[in-house]
Short mmCIF file of C-alpha atoms in Angstrom, two decimals:
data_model
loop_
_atom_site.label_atom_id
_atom_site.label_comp_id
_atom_site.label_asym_id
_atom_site.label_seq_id
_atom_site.Cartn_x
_atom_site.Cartn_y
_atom_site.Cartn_z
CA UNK A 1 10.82 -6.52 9.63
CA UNK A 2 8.32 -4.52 8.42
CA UNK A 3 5.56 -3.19 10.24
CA UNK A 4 3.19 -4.53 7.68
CA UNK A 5 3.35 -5.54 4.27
CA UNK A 6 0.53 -5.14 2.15
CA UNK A 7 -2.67 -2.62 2.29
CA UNK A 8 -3.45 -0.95 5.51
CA UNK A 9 -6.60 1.11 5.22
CA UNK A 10 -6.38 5.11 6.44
CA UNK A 11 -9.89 4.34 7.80
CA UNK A 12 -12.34 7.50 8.08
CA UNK A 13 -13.72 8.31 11.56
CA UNK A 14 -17.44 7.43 11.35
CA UNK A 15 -19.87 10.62 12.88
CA UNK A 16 -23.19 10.38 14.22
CA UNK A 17 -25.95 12.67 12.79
CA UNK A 18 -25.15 14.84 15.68
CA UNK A 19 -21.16 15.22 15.09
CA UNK A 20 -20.28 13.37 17.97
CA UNK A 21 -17.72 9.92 17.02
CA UNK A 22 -19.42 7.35 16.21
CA UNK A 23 -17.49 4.78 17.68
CA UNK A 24 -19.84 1.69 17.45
CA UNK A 25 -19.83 2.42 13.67
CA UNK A 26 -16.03 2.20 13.97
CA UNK A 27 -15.84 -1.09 15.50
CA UNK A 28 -17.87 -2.42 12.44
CA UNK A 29 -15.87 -0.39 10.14
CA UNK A 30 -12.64 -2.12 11.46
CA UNK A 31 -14.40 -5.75 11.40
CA UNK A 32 -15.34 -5.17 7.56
CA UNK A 33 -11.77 -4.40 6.79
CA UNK A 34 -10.04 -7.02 8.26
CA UNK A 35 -12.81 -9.33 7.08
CA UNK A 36 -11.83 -8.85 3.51
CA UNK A 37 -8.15 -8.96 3.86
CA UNK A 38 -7.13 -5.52 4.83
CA UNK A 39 -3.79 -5.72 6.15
CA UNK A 40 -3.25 -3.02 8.65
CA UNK A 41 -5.50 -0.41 9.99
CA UNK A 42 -4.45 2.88 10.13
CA UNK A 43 -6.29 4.97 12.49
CA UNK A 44 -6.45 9.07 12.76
CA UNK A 45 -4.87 9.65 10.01
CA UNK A 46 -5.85 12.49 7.43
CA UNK A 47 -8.64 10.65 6.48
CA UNK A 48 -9.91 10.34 9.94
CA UNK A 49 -10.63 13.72 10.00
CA UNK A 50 -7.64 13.74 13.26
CA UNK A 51 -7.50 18.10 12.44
CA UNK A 52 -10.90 18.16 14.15
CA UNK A 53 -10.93 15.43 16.32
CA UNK A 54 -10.63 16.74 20.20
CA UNK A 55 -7.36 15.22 21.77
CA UNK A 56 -9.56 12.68 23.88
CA UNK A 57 -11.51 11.71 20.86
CA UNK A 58 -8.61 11.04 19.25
CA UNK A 59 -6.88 9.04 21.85
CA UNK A 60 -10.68 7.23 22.15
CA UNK A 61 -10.57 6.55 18.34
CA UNK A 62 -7.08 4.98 18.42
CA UNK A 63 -8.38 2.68 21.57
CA UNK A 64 -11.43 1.68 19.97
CA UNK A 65 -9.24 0.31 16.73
CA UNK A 66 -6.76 -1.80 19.33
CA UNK A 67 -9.16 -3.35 20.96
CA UNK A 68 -11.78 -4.07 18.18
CA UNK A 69 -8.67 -5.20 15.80
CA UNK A 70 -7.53 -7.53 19.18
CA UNK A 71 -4.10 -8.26 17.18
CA UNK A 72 -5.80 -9.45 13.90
CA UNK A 73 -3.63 -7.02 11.63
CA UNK A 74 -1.43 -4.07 13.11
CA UNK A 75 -2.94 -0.74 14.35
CA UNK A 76 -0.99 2.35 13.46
CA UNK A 77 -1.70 5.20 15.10
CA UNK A 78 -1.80 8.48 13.76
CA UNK A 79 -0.73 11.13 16.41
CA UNK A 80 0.82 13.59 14.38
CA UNK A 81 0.66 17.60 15.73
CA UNK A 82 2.33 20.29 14.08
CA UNK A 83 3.40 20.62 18.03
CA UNK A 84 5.95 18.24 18.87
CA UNK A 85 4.79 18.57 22.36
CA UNK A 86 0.98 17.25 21.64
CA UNK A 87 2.51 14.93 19.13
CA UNK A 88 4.35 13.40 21.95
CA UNK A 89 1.47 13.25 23.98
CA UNK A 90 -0.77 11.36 21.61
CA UNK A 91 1.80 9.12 20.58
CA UNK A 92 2.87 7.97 24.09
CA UNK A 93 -0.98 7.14 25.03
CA UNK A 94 -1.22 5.01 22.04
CA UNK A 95 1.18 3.25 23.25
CA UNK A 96 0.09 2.80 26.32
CA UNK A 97 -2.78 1.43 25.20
CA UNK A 98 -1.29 -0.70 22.72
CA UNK A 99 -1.04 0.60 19.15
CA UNK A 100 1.83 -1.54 17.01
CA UNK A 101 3.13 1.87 15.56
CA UNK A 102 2.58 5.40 15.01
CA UNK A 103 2.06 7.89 12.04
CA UNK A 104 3.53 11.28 12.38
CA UNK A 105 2.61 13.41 9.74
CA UNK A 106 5.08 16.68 8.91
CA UNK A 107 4.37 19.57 11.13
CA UNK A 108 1.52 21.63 9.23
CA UNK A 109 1.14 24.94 9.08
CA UNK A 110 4.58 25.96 10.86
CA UNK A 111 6.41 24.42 7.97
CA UNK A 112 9.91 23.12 9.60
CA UNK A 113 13.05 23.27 7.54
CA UNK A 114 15.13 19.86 7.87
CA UNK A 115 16.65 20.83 10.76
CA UNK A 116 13.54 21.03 12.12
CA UNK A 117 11.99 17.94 10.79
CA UNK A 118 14.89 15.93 12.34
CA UNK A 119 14.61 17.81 15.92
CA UNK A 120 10.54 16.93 15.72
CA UNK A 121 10.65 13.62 14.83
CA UNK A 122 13.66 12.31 17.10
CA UNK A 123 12.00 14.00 20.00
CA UNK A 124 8.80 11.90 18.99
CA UNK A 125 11.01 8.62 18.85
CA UNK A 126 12.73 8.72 21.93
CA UNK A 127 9.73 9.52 24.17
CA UNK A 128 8.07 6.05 23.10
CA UNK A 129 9.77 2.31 22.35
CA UNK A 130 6.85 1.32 19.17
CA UNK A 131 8.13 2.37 15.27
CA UNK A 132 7.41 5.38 13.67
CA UNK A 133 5.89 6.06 9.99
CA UNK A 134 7.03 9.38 8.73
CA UNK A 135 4.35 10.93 6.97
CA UNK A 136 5.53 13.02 3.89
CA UNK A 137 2.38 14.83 2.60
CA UNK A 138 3.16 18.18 1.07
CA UNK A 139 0.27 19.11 -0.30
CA UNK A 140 -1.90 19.01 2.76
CA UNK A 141 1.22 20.04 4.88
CA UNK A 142 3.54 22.86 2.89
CA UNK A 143 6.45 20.97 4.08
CA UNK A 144 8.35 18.29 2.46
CA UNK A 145 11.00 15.51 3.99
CA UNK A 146 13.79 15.37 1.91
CA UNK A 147 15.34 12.08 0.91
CA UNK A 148 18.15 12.78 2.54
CA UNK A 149 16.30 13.88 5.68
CA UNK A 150 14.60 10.49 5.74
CA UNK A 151 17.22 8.38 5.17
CA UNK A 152 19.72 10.29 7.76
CA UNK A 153 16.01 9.85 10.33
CA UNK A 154 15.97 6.41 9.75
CA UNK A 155 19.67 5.65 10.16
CA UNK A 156 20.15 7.48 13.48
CA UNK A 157 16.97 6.79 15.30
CA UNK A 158 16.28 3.29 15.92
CA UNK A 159 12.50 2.99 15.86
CA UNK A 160 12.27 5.36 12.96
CA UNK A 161 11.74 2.87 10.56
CA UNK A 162 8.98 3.85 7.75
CA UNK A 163 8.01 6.32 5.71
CA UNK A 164 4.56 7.22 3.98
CA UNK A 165 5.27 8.65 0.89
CA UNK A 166 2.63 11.03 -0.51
CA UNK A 167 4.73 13.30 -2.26
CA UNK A 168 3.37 12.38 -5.92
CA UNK A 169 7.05 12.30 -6.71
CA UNK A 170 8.22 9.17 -8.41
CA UNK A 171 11.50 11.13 -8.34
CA UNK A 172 11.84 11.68 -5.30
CA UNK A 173 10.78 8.77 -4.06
CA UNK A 174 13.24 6.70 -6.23
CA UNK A 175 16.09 9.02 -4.84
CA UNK A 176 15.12 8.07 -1.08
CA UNK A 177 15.33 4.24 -1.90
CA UNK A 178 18.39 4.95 -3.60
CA UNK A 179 19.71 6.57 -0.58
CA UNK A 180 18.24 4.39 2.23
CA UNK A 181 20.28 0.92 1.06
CA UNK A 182 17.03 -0.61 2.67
CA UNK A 183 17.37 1.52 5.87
CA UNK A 184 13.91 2.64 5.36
CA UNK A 185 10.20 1.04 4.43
CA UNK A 186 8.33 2.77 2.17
CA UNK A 187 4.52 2.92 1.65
CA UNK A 188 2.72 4.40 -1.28
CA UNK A 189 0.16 7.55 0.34
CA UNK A 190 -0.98 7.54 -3.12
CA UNK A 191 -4.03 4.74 -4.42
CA UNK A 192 -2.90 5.63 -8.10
CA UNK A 193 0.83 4.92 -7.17
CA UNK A 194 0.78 1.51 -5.66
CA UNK A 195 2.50 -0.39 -8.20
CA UNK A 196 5.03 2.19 -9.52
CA UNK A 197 6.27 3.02 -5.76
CA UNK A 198 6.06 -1.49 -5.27
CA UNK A 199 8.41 -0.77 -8.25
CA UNK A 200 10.95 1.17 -7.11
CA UNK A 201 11.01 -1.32 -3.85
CA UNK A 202 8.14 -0.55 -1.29
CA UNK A 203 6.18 -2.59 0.57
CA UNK A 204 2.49 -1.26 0.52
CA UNK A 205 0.18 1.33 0.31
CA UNK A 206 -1.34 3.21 3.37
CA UNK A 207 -4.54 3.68 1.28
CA UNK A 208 -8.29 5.58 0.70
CA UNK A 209 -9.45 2.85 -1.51
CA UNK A 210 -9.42 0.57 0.98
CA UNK A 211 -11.67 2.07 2.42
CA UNK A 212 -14.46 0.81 -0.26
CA UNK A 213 -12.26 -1.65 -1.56
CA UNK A 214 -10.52 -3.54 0.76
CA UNK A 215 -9.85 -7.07 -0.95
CA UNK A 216 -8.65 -5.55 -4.25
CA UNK A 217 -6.43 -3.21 -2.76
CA UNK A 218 -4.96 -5.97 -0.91
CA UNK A 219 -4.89 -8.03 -4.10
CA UNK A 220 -2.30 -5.06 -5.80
CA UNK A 221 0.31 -5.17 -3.30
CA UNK A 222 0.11 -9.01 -2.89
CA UNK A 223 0.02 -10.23 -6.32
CA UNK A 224 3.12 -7.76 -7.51
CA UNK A 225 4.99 -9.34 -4.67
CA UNK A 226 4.13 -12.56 -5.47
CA UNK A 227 5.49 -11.91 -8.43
CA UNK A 228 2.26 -11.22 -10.67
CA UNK A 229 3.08 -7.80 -11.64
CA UNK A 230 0.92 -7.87 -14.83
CA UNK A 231 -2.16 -8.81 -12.41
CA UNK A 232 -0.98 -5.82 -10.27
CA UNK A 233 -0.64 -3.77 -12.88
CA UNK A 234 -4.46 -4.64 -14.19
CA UNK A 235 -5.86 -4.44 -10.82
CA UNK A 236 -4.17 -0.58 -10.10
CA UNK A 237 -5.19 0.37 -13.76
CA UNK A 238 -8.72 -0.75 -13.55
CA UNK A 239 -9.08 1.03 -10.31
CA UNK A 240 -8.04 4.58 -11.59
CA UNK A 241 -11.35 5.67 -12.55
CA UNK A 242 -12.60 5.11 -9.22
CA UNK A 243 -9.38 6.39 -7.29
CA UNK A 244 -9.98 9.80 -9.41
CA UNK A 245 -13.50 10.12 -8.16
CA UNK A 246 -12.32 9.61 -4.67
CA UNK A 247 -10.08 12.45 -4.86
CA UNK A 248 -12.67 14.54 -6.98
CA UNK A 249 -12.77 17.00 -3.60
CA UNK A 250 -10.99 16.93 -0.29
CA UNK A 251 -10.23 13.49 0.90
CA UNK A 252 -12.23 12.30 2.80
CA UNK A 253 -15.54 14.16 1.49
CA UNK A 254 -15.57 11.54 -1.31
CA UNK A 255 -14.76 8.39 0.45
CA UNK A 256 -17.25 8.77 3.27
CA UNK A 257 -19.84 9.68 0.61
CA UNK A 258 -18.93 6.29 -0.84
CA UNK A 259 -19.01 4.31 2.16
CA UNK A 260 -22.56 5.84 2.52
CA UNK A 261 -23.84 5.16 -0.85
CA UNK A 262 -22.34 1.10 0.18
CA UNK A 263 -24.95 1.61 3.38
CA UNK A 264 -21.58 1.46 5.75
CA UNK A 265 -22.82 4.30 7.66
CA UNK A 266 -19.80 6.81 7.59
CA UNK A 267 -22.17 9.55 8.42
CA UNK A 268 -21.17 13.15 7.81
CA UNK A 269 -18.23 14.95 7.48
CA UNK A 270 -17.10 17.98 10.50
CA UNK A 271 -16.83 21.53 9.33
CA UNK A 272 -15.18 22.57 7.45
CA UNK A 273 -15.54 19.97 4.84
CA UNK A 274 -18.39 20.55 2.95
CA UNK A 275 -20.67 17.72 1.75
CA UNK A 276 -20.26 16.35 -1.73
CA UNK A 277 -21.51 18.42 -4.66
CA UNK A 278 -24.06 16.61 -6.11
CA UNK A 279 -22.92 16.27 -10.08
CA UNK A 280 -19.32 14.79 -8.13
CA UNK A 281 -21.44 12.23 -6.53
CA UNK A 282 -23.07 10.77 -9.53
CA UNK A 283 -19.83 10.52 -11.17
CA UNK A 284 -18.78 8.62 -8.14
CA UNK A 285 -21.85 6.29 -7.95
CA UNK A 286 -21.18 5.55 -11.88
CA UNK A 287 -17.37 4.62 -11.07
CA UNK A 288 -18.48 2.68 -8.06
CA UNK A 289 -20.67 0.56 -10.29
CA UNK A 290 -18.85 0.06 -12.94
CA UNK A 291 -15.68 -1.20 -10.35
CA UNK A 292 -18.04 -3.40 -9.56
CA UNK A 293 -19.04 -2.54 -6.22
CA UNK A 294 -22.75 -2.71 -4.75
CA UNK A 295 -24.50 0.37 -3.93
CA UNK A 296 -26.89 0.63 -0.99
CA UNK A 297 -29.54 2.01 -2.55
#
């Protein structure tokens, strides 16, 4: 069984003025999304800003989500470290404190052959009992999980059960389901993929969009399993505009500028992310408005 089917939300981390977490802001953050219909929340992630998030923030961040969420929708944790060692670490205290599953992102930086990526992440499974999302991202991380390596992950290791697939590759990613025989549960990392990876058999999107548009992103993955793939289709087509402007500079500069502009207090970014350039946020503002979603100010 899946760890959830639908549209979890890679929510951002919220920052006070200051810098410092701001972790009442998070706890209305995760109400909003599961208010309208977000199906998982997926916390620490890449879009958390988790690179420059101390190891007790982060560990803070992933308890604040568990117990705001109280079993609502699923928490996935993001505890990936390009040191299996911290990885470890952070994935065993989210445990503990009760996440539903864990994201490990590819080891960054130190680029791991396959050899590698299988030694990492069945180290990572064995030291905790909850499932694992692999978390293929190459162009943040310089290192890619081969089908193969997936598929030979998730048929050896028990609780290695999902994959986040972020590649862009519509090739690849057929060739994994192709290998897996339904060994493996695939999420789409990309907002403009949804439907095509739904397509080729996977069963949601681990999404930025949620972020600012929780209900319709849910509304993609449900209606094409339903059965309503032209609805799907329209939905993920009408949202391009807006998915382009959110990816106009380094996730997440765009999306907490959004969530700003909606007056949901995402507060700044940490250095080094810049803030938004200020001809990228009017384009934003325009495709905000003309998705049909209320601006602040």
């Amino acid at each position: 069984m899946a760890i959830f089917t639908g549209a979890g939300v890679a929510i951002v981390t919220p920052m006070k003025e200051n810098g410092e977490v701001n972790y009442e802001q998070l706890e209305r953050l995760v109400d909003y999304q599961i208010e309208n219909g977000t199906d998982s929340i997926i916390i620490c992630g890449t879009t958390g800003e988790s690179s420059t998030l101390t190891e007790e923030e982060h560990s803070e961040c992933i308890r604040t989500a568990i117990v705001r969420t109280n079993k609502r929708v699923p928490v996935v944790a993001g505890t990936g470290s390009n040191c299996t060692e911290t990885a470890i670490s952070l994935t065993k205290q989210a445990e503990k404190d009760g996440a539903d599953a864990a994201l490990i992102v590819t080891p960054y930086y130190n680029k791991a052959t396959q050899n590698g990526l299988k030694a990492h992440y069945t180290a990572i499974a064995k030291s905790v009992d909850i499932p694992l999302v692999m978390y293929n991202v190459p162009s943040r991380t310089g290192c890619n999980i081969a089908p193969a390596t997936a598929v030979d992950l998730a048929k050896n290791v028990d609780n290695i059960v999902a994959i986040k697939e972020a590649s862009g590759n519509i090739s690849q990613a057929a060739l994994l389901m192709q290998l897996a025989e339904g060994c493996i549960d695939m999420y789409s990392g990309n907002d403009d993929q949804i439907v095509p990876l739904l397509s080729l058999g996977g069963v949601g999107v681990i999404s930025v969009l949620s972020n600012v548009a929780p209900k319709e992103t849910h509304d993609i993955v449900a209606k094409f399993l339903a059965g309503d793939v032209a609805g799907s289709r329209d939905l993920q087509l009408k949202a391009i505009p807006l998915i382009n402007q959110l990816f106009c500079e380094v996730n997440p500069i765009p999306v907490k500028m959004a969530l700003n502009l909606m007056g949901l207090q995402a507060g700044p970014l940490r250095m080094p992310l810049s803030e938004m350039e200020p001809e990228h946020t009017e384009n934003l503002k325009k495709a905000m408005v003309e998705f049909g979603i209320k601006l602040a100010n």
